[in-house]
Amino acid sequence: MRVPIVAANWKMNKVQAEARAYCRRLRELVPEGFPVELVVFPPFTALGVVREVLGGSQIKWGAQNAHPESKGAFTGEVSLPMLLEYGISYLIVGHSERRNIFGEPDDFIAKKLRSALDSGVCSILCVGEKLEERRAGKAREVVERQLAALAGVSAEELERVVIAYEPVWAIGTGVPARPEDAQEMAASIRRWLADRFGDTAEKVRIQYGGSVKPDNAGEYLKLPDIDGALVGGASLDPDTFFAIAREVAR
Ligand code: PGA
């Protein structure tokens, strides 16, 4: 049995006062023993506030990014040891905005994943094709190339990795993937994992991401290979984010 996981990727949103109000409200909403793992990803500057408000609750928090080195001359970057001081449980790696806007290549993403696993944190590895790649029939090939970041990861470590399938054309567009297409890709990801990691593949949670809203979240979670959602826009309001989590819990 895989515990569903729903994550809020705030991206570059919310100053500390907004983060505090959000987390207070979310804590109020989540009942004790809620059967879904919830993770909030604030910007770096709000991590302290998020820890202060969510500490001691069942809601976890993580970082949207980290440099793979632990220290050094990397102006503007933040490392995992720095983030661990804020009690993060998760790190997002390979988000399409990091890949496409900031030009992060696959090997750099693999280093970040390695660094997260070595630091003892869990990771959400995002994969997903662009529209032209899907149209050219290359979606699977692209996703498998991105999954290669898992080379060198042990089966034991894989249990700390969540895969988020996020087709780039569905992110922030209001046009989600059809549930059957999301399931097809999630199943193909699981087969890929099974070929390399055996039975551990059955333990790995695969999220769908891209224009998830309260009214479509339930459709994805019915699918056999999808175990949660990575939510951007609709996660910015705590009531809407919790409405998605409730759909997943049903
Ligand atoms: P969206 O973003 O929910 O706004 O489409 C998803 C993501 O980028 O993780």
Coordinates of C-alpha atoms and ligand atoms in Angstrom, one line a residue:
M1 CA 0.0 0.0 0.0
R2 CA 1.4 3.4 -1.1
V3 CA 0.5 6.4 1.1
P4 CA -0.7 9.1 -1.3
I5 CA 1.3 12.3 -1.3
V6 CA 0.1 15.7 -2.3
A7 CA 2.6 18.6 -2.5
A8 CA 2.2 22.4 -2.7
N9 CA 4.8 24.0 -4.9
W10 CA 4.5 27.7 -4.2
K11 CA 7.2 28.6 -6.7
M12 CA 8.3 32.2 -6.3
N13 CA 5.3 33.3 -4.2
K14 CA 4.5 34.4 -0.7
V15 CA 6.4 36.7 1.7
Q16 CA 6.7 35.6 5.3
A17 CA 3.4 37.1 6.5
E18 CA 1.5 35.3 3.8
A19 CA 3.4 32.1 4.5
R20 CA 2.5 32.3 8.1
A21 CA -1.2 32.9 7.5
Y22 CA -1.3 30.0 5.0
C23 CA 0.3 27.5 7.3
R24 CA -1.9 28.5 10.2
R25 CA -4.9 27.9 8.1
L26 CA -3.6 24.6 6.7
R27 CA -2.9 23.3 10.2
E28 CA -6.5 24.2 11.1
L29 CA -7.8 22.3 8.2
V30 CA -5.9 19.0 8.4
P31 CA -7.5 16.7 10.9
E32 CA -5.4 14.4 13.1
G33 CA -4.6 11.1 11.3
F34 CA -5.3 12.5 7.8
P35 CA -4.4 9.7 5.5
V36 CA -2.5 11.6 2.9
E37 CA 1.1 12.9 3.2
L38 CA 1.1 16.6 2.7
V39 CA 4.3 18.6 1.8
V40 CA 4.6 22.4 1.4
F41 CA 7.4 23.9 -0.7
P42 CA 7.8 27.6 0.2
P43 CA 10.5 29.8 -1.2
F44 CA 13.8 29.7 0.8
T45 CA 12.9 33.0 2.6
A46 CA 9.8 31.5 4.2
L47 CA 11.2 28.2 5.3
G48 CA 11.8 29.5 8.9
V49 CA 8.2 30.7 9.2
V50 CA 6.9 27.5 7.8
R51 CA 8.9 25.4 10.2
E52 CA 7.7 27.6 13.1
V53 CA 4.0 27.1 12.2
L54 CA 4.0 23.6 10.9
G55 CA 6.5 22.1 13.4
G56 CA 4.9 19.3 15.4
S57 CA 2.1 18.8 12.9
Q58 CA 1.9 16.0 10.4
I59 CA 2.4 18.4 7.5
K60 CA 6.0 18.3 6.1
W61 CA 7.9 21.0 4.2
G62 CA 10.7 21.0 1.7
A63 CA 12.9 23.1 -0.5
Q64 CA 12.2 23.9 -4.2
N65 CA 15.9 23.8 -5.1
A66 CA 19.4 23.3 -3.8
H67 CA 22.9 23.3 -5.2
P68 CA 24.5 19.8 -5.2
E69 CA 27.7 21.0 -3.5
S70 CA 27.6 21.6 0.2
K71 CA 29.5 24.9 0.1
G72 CA 31.8 27.0 -2.1
A73 CA 31.9 29.8 -4.6
F74 CA 28.5 29.5 -6.1
T75 CA 27.0 33.0 -5.8
G76 CA 23.3 33.0 -5.2
E77 CA 23.0 29.3 -4.4
V78 CA 21.8 27.5 -1.3
S79 CA 23.1 24.0 -0.2
L80 CA 21.5 21.1 1.5
P81 CA 23.3 21.6 4.8
M82 CA 21.9 25.1 4.9
L83 CA 18.4 23.8 4.2
L84 CA 18.7 21.0 6.7
E85 CA 18.9 23.7 9.4
Y86 CA 15.3 24.5 8.5
G87 CA 14.1 20.9 9.0
I88 CA 13.3 20.1 5.4
S89 CA 12.1 16.6 4.6
Y90 CA 12.0 16.9 0.8
L91 CA 13.8 18.5 -2.1
I92 CA 12.2 19.0 -5.5
V93 CA 14.7 18.2 -8.4
G94 CA 14.2 18.4 -12.1
H95 CA 11.2 20.7 -12.2
S96 CA 10.5 21.8 -15.7
E97 CA 11.0 25.4 -14.8
R98 CA 14.5 24.6 -13.6
R99 CA 15.1 22.6 -16.7
N100 CA 13.7 25.0 -19.2
I101 CA 14.0 28.5 -17.8
F102 CA 17.3 28.0 -16.0
G103 CA 18.7 25.4 -18.4
E104 CA 19.5 22.7 -15.9
P105 CA 20.8 19.6 -17.7
D106 CA 20.0 16.0 -16.7
D107 CA 23.5 15.4 -15.2
F108 CA 23.2 18.4 -12.9
I109 CA 19.8 17.2 -11.8
A110 CA 21.2 13.8 -11.1
K111 CA 23.9 15.4 -8.9
K112 CA 21.2 17.3 -6.9
L113 CA 19.3 14.1 -6.4
R114 CA 22.4 12.4 -5.2
S115 CA 23.1 15.2 -2.8
A116 CA 19.6 15.1 -1.4
L117 CA 19.8 11.3 -0.8
D118 CA 23.2 11.6 0.8
S119 CA 21.8 14.3 3.1
G120 CA 19.0 12.0 4.2
V121 CA 16.1 13.9 2.7
C122 CA 13.5 12.6 0.3
S123 CA 13.2 13.9 -3.2
I124 CA 10.5 14.6 -5.7
L125 CA 12.1 14.0 -9.1
C126 CA 10.0 15.7 -11.8
V127 CA 9.9 14.4 -15.3
G128 CA 7.7 15.3 -18.3
E129 CA 7.8 16.0 -22.0
K130 CA 7.1 19.2 -23.9
L131 CA 4.1 19.4 -26.3
E132 CA 6.2 19.1 -29.5
E133 CA 7.9 16.0 -28.0
R134 CA 4.5 14.4 -27.3
R135 CA 3.3 15.3 -30.8
A136 CA 6.4 13.7 -32.2
G137 CA 5.7 10.5 -30.3
K138 CA 8.7 11.0 -28.1
A139 CA 7.1 11.5 -24.7
R140 CA 8.3 8.1 -23.3
E141 CA 11.8 8.5 -24.7
V142 CA 12.1 11.9 -23.1
V143 CA 10.8 10.7 -19.7
E144 CA 13.1 7.7 -19.7
R145 CA 16.1 10.0 -20.4
Q146 CA 15.1 12.1 -17.4
L147 CA 14.6 9.0 -15.3
A148 CA 18.2 8.2 -15.9
A149 CA 19.0 10.6 -13.0
L150 CA 18.2 7.5 -10.9
A151 CA 21.3 5.7 -12.2
G152 CA 23.5 4.9 -9.2
V153 CA 20.5 5.1 -6.8
S154 CA 20.1 2.0 -4.7
A155 CA 16.8 0.2 -4.2
E156 CA 16.8 1.3 -0.6
E157 CA 17.4 4.9 -1.6
L158 CA 14.7 4.7 -4.2
E159 CA 12.1 4.4 -1.4
R160 CA 12.9 8.0 -0.6
V161 CA 12.2 9.2 -4.1
V162 CA 8.8 10.3 -5.4
I163 CA 8.4 10.7 -9.2
A164 CA 6.2 13.5 -10.4
Y165 CA 5.0 13.1 -14.0
E166 CA 4.4 16.6 -15.1
P167 CA 3.9 17.1 -18.8
V168 CA 5.3 20.6 -19.5
W169 CA 2.3 21.6 -21.6
A170 CA 0.0 21.0 -18.7
I171 CA 1.9 23.1 -16.1
G172 CA 0.2 26.4 -15.4
T173 CA -1.9 26.2 -18.5
G174 CA -5.3 25.1 -17.1
V175 CA -5.1 22.2 -19.6
P176 CA -4.4 19.0 -17.6
A177 CA -3.3 15.7 -19.2
R178 CA -6.2 13.3 -19.9
P179 CA -6.3 10.8 -17.0
E180 CA -5.7 7.9 -19.5
D181 CA -2.6 9.6 -20.8
A182 CA -1.3 10.2 -17.3
Q183 CA -2.0 6.6 -16.3
E184 CA -0.2 5.3 -19.4
M185 CA 2.9 7.3 -18.6
A186 CA 2.8 6.4 -14.9
A187 CA 2.5 2.7 -15.7
S188 CA 5.4 3.0 -18.1
I189 CA 7.5 4.8 -15.4
R190 CA 6.7 2.0 -13.0
R191 CA 7.7 -0.7 -15.6
W192 CA 11.0 1.2 -16.1
L193 CA 11.6 1.2 -12.4
A194 CA 10.7 -2.5 -12.1
D195 CA 13.2 -3.4 -14.7
R196 CA 16.0 -1.8 -12.7
F197 CA 14.9 -2.0 -9.1
G198 CA 12.6 -5.1 -9.0
D199 CA 9.9 -5.2 -6.4
T200 CA 10.9 -1.8 -4.9
A201 CA 9.1 -0.2 -8.0
E202 CA 5.8 -1.1 -6.3
K203 CA 6.7 1.0 -3.3
V204 CA 7.5 4.2 -5.3
R205 CA 4.9 6.9 -5.3
I206 CA 4.2 8.5 -8.7
Q207 CA 2.4 11.9 -8.7
Y208 CA 0.7 13.6 -11.5
G209 CA 1.3 17.4 -11.9
G210 CA 0.0 20.0 -14.3
S211 CA -3.2 22.1 -13.7
V212 CA -4.5 19.9 -10.9
K213 CA -7.6 21.4 -9.2
P214 CA -10.1 20.2 -6.6
D215 CA -12.5 19.2 -9.4
N216 CA -10.0 17.0 -11.3
A217 CA -7.8 15.7 -8.6
G218 CA -10.1 12.7 -7.9
E219 CA -9.9 11.5 -11.5
Y220 CA -6.1 11.0 -11.3
L221 CA -6.1 9.4 -7.9
K222 CA -8.5 6.7 -9.1
L223 CA -5.8 5.5 -11.5
P224 CA -3.8 2.5 -10.4
D225 CA -0.3 4.0 -10.9
I226 CA -0.9 7.5 -9.6
D227 CA -0.4 8.1 -5.9
G228 CA -0.7 11.8 -5.5
A229 CA -0.3 15.2 -7.0
L230 CA 2.2 18.0 -7.3
V231 CA 0.2 21.2 -7.3
G232 CA 1.4 24.7 -8.3
G233 CA -1.2 27.4 -8.9
A234 CA -4.1 25.7 -7.0
S235 CA -1.8 25.2 -4.0
L236 CA -1.4 28.9 -3.3
D237 CA -4.7 29.0 -1.3
P238 CA -4.7 26.7 1.7
D239 CA -8.4 25.9 1.4
T240 CA -8.1 24.9 -2.3
F241 CA -4.9 22.9 -1.6
F242 CA -6.7 21.0 1.2
A243 CA -9.7 20.5 -1.0
I244 CA -7.4 18.7 -3.5
A245 CA -5.9 16.6 -0.6
R246 CA -9.4 15.7 0.5
E247 CA -10.3 14.4 -3.0
V248 CA -7.1 12.3 -2.8
A249 CA -8.0 11.0 0.6
R250 CA -11.5 9.8 -0.6
Ligands
PGA1 P1 0.4 24.0 -11.9 O1 1.9 23.7 -11.6 O2 -0.4 23.2 -10.9 O3 0.2 25.5 -11.7 O4 0.0 23.5 -13.3 C1 2.4 22.4 -11.3 C2 3.9 22.4 -11.1 O5 4.6 23.2 -11.7 O6 4.4 21.6 -10.2

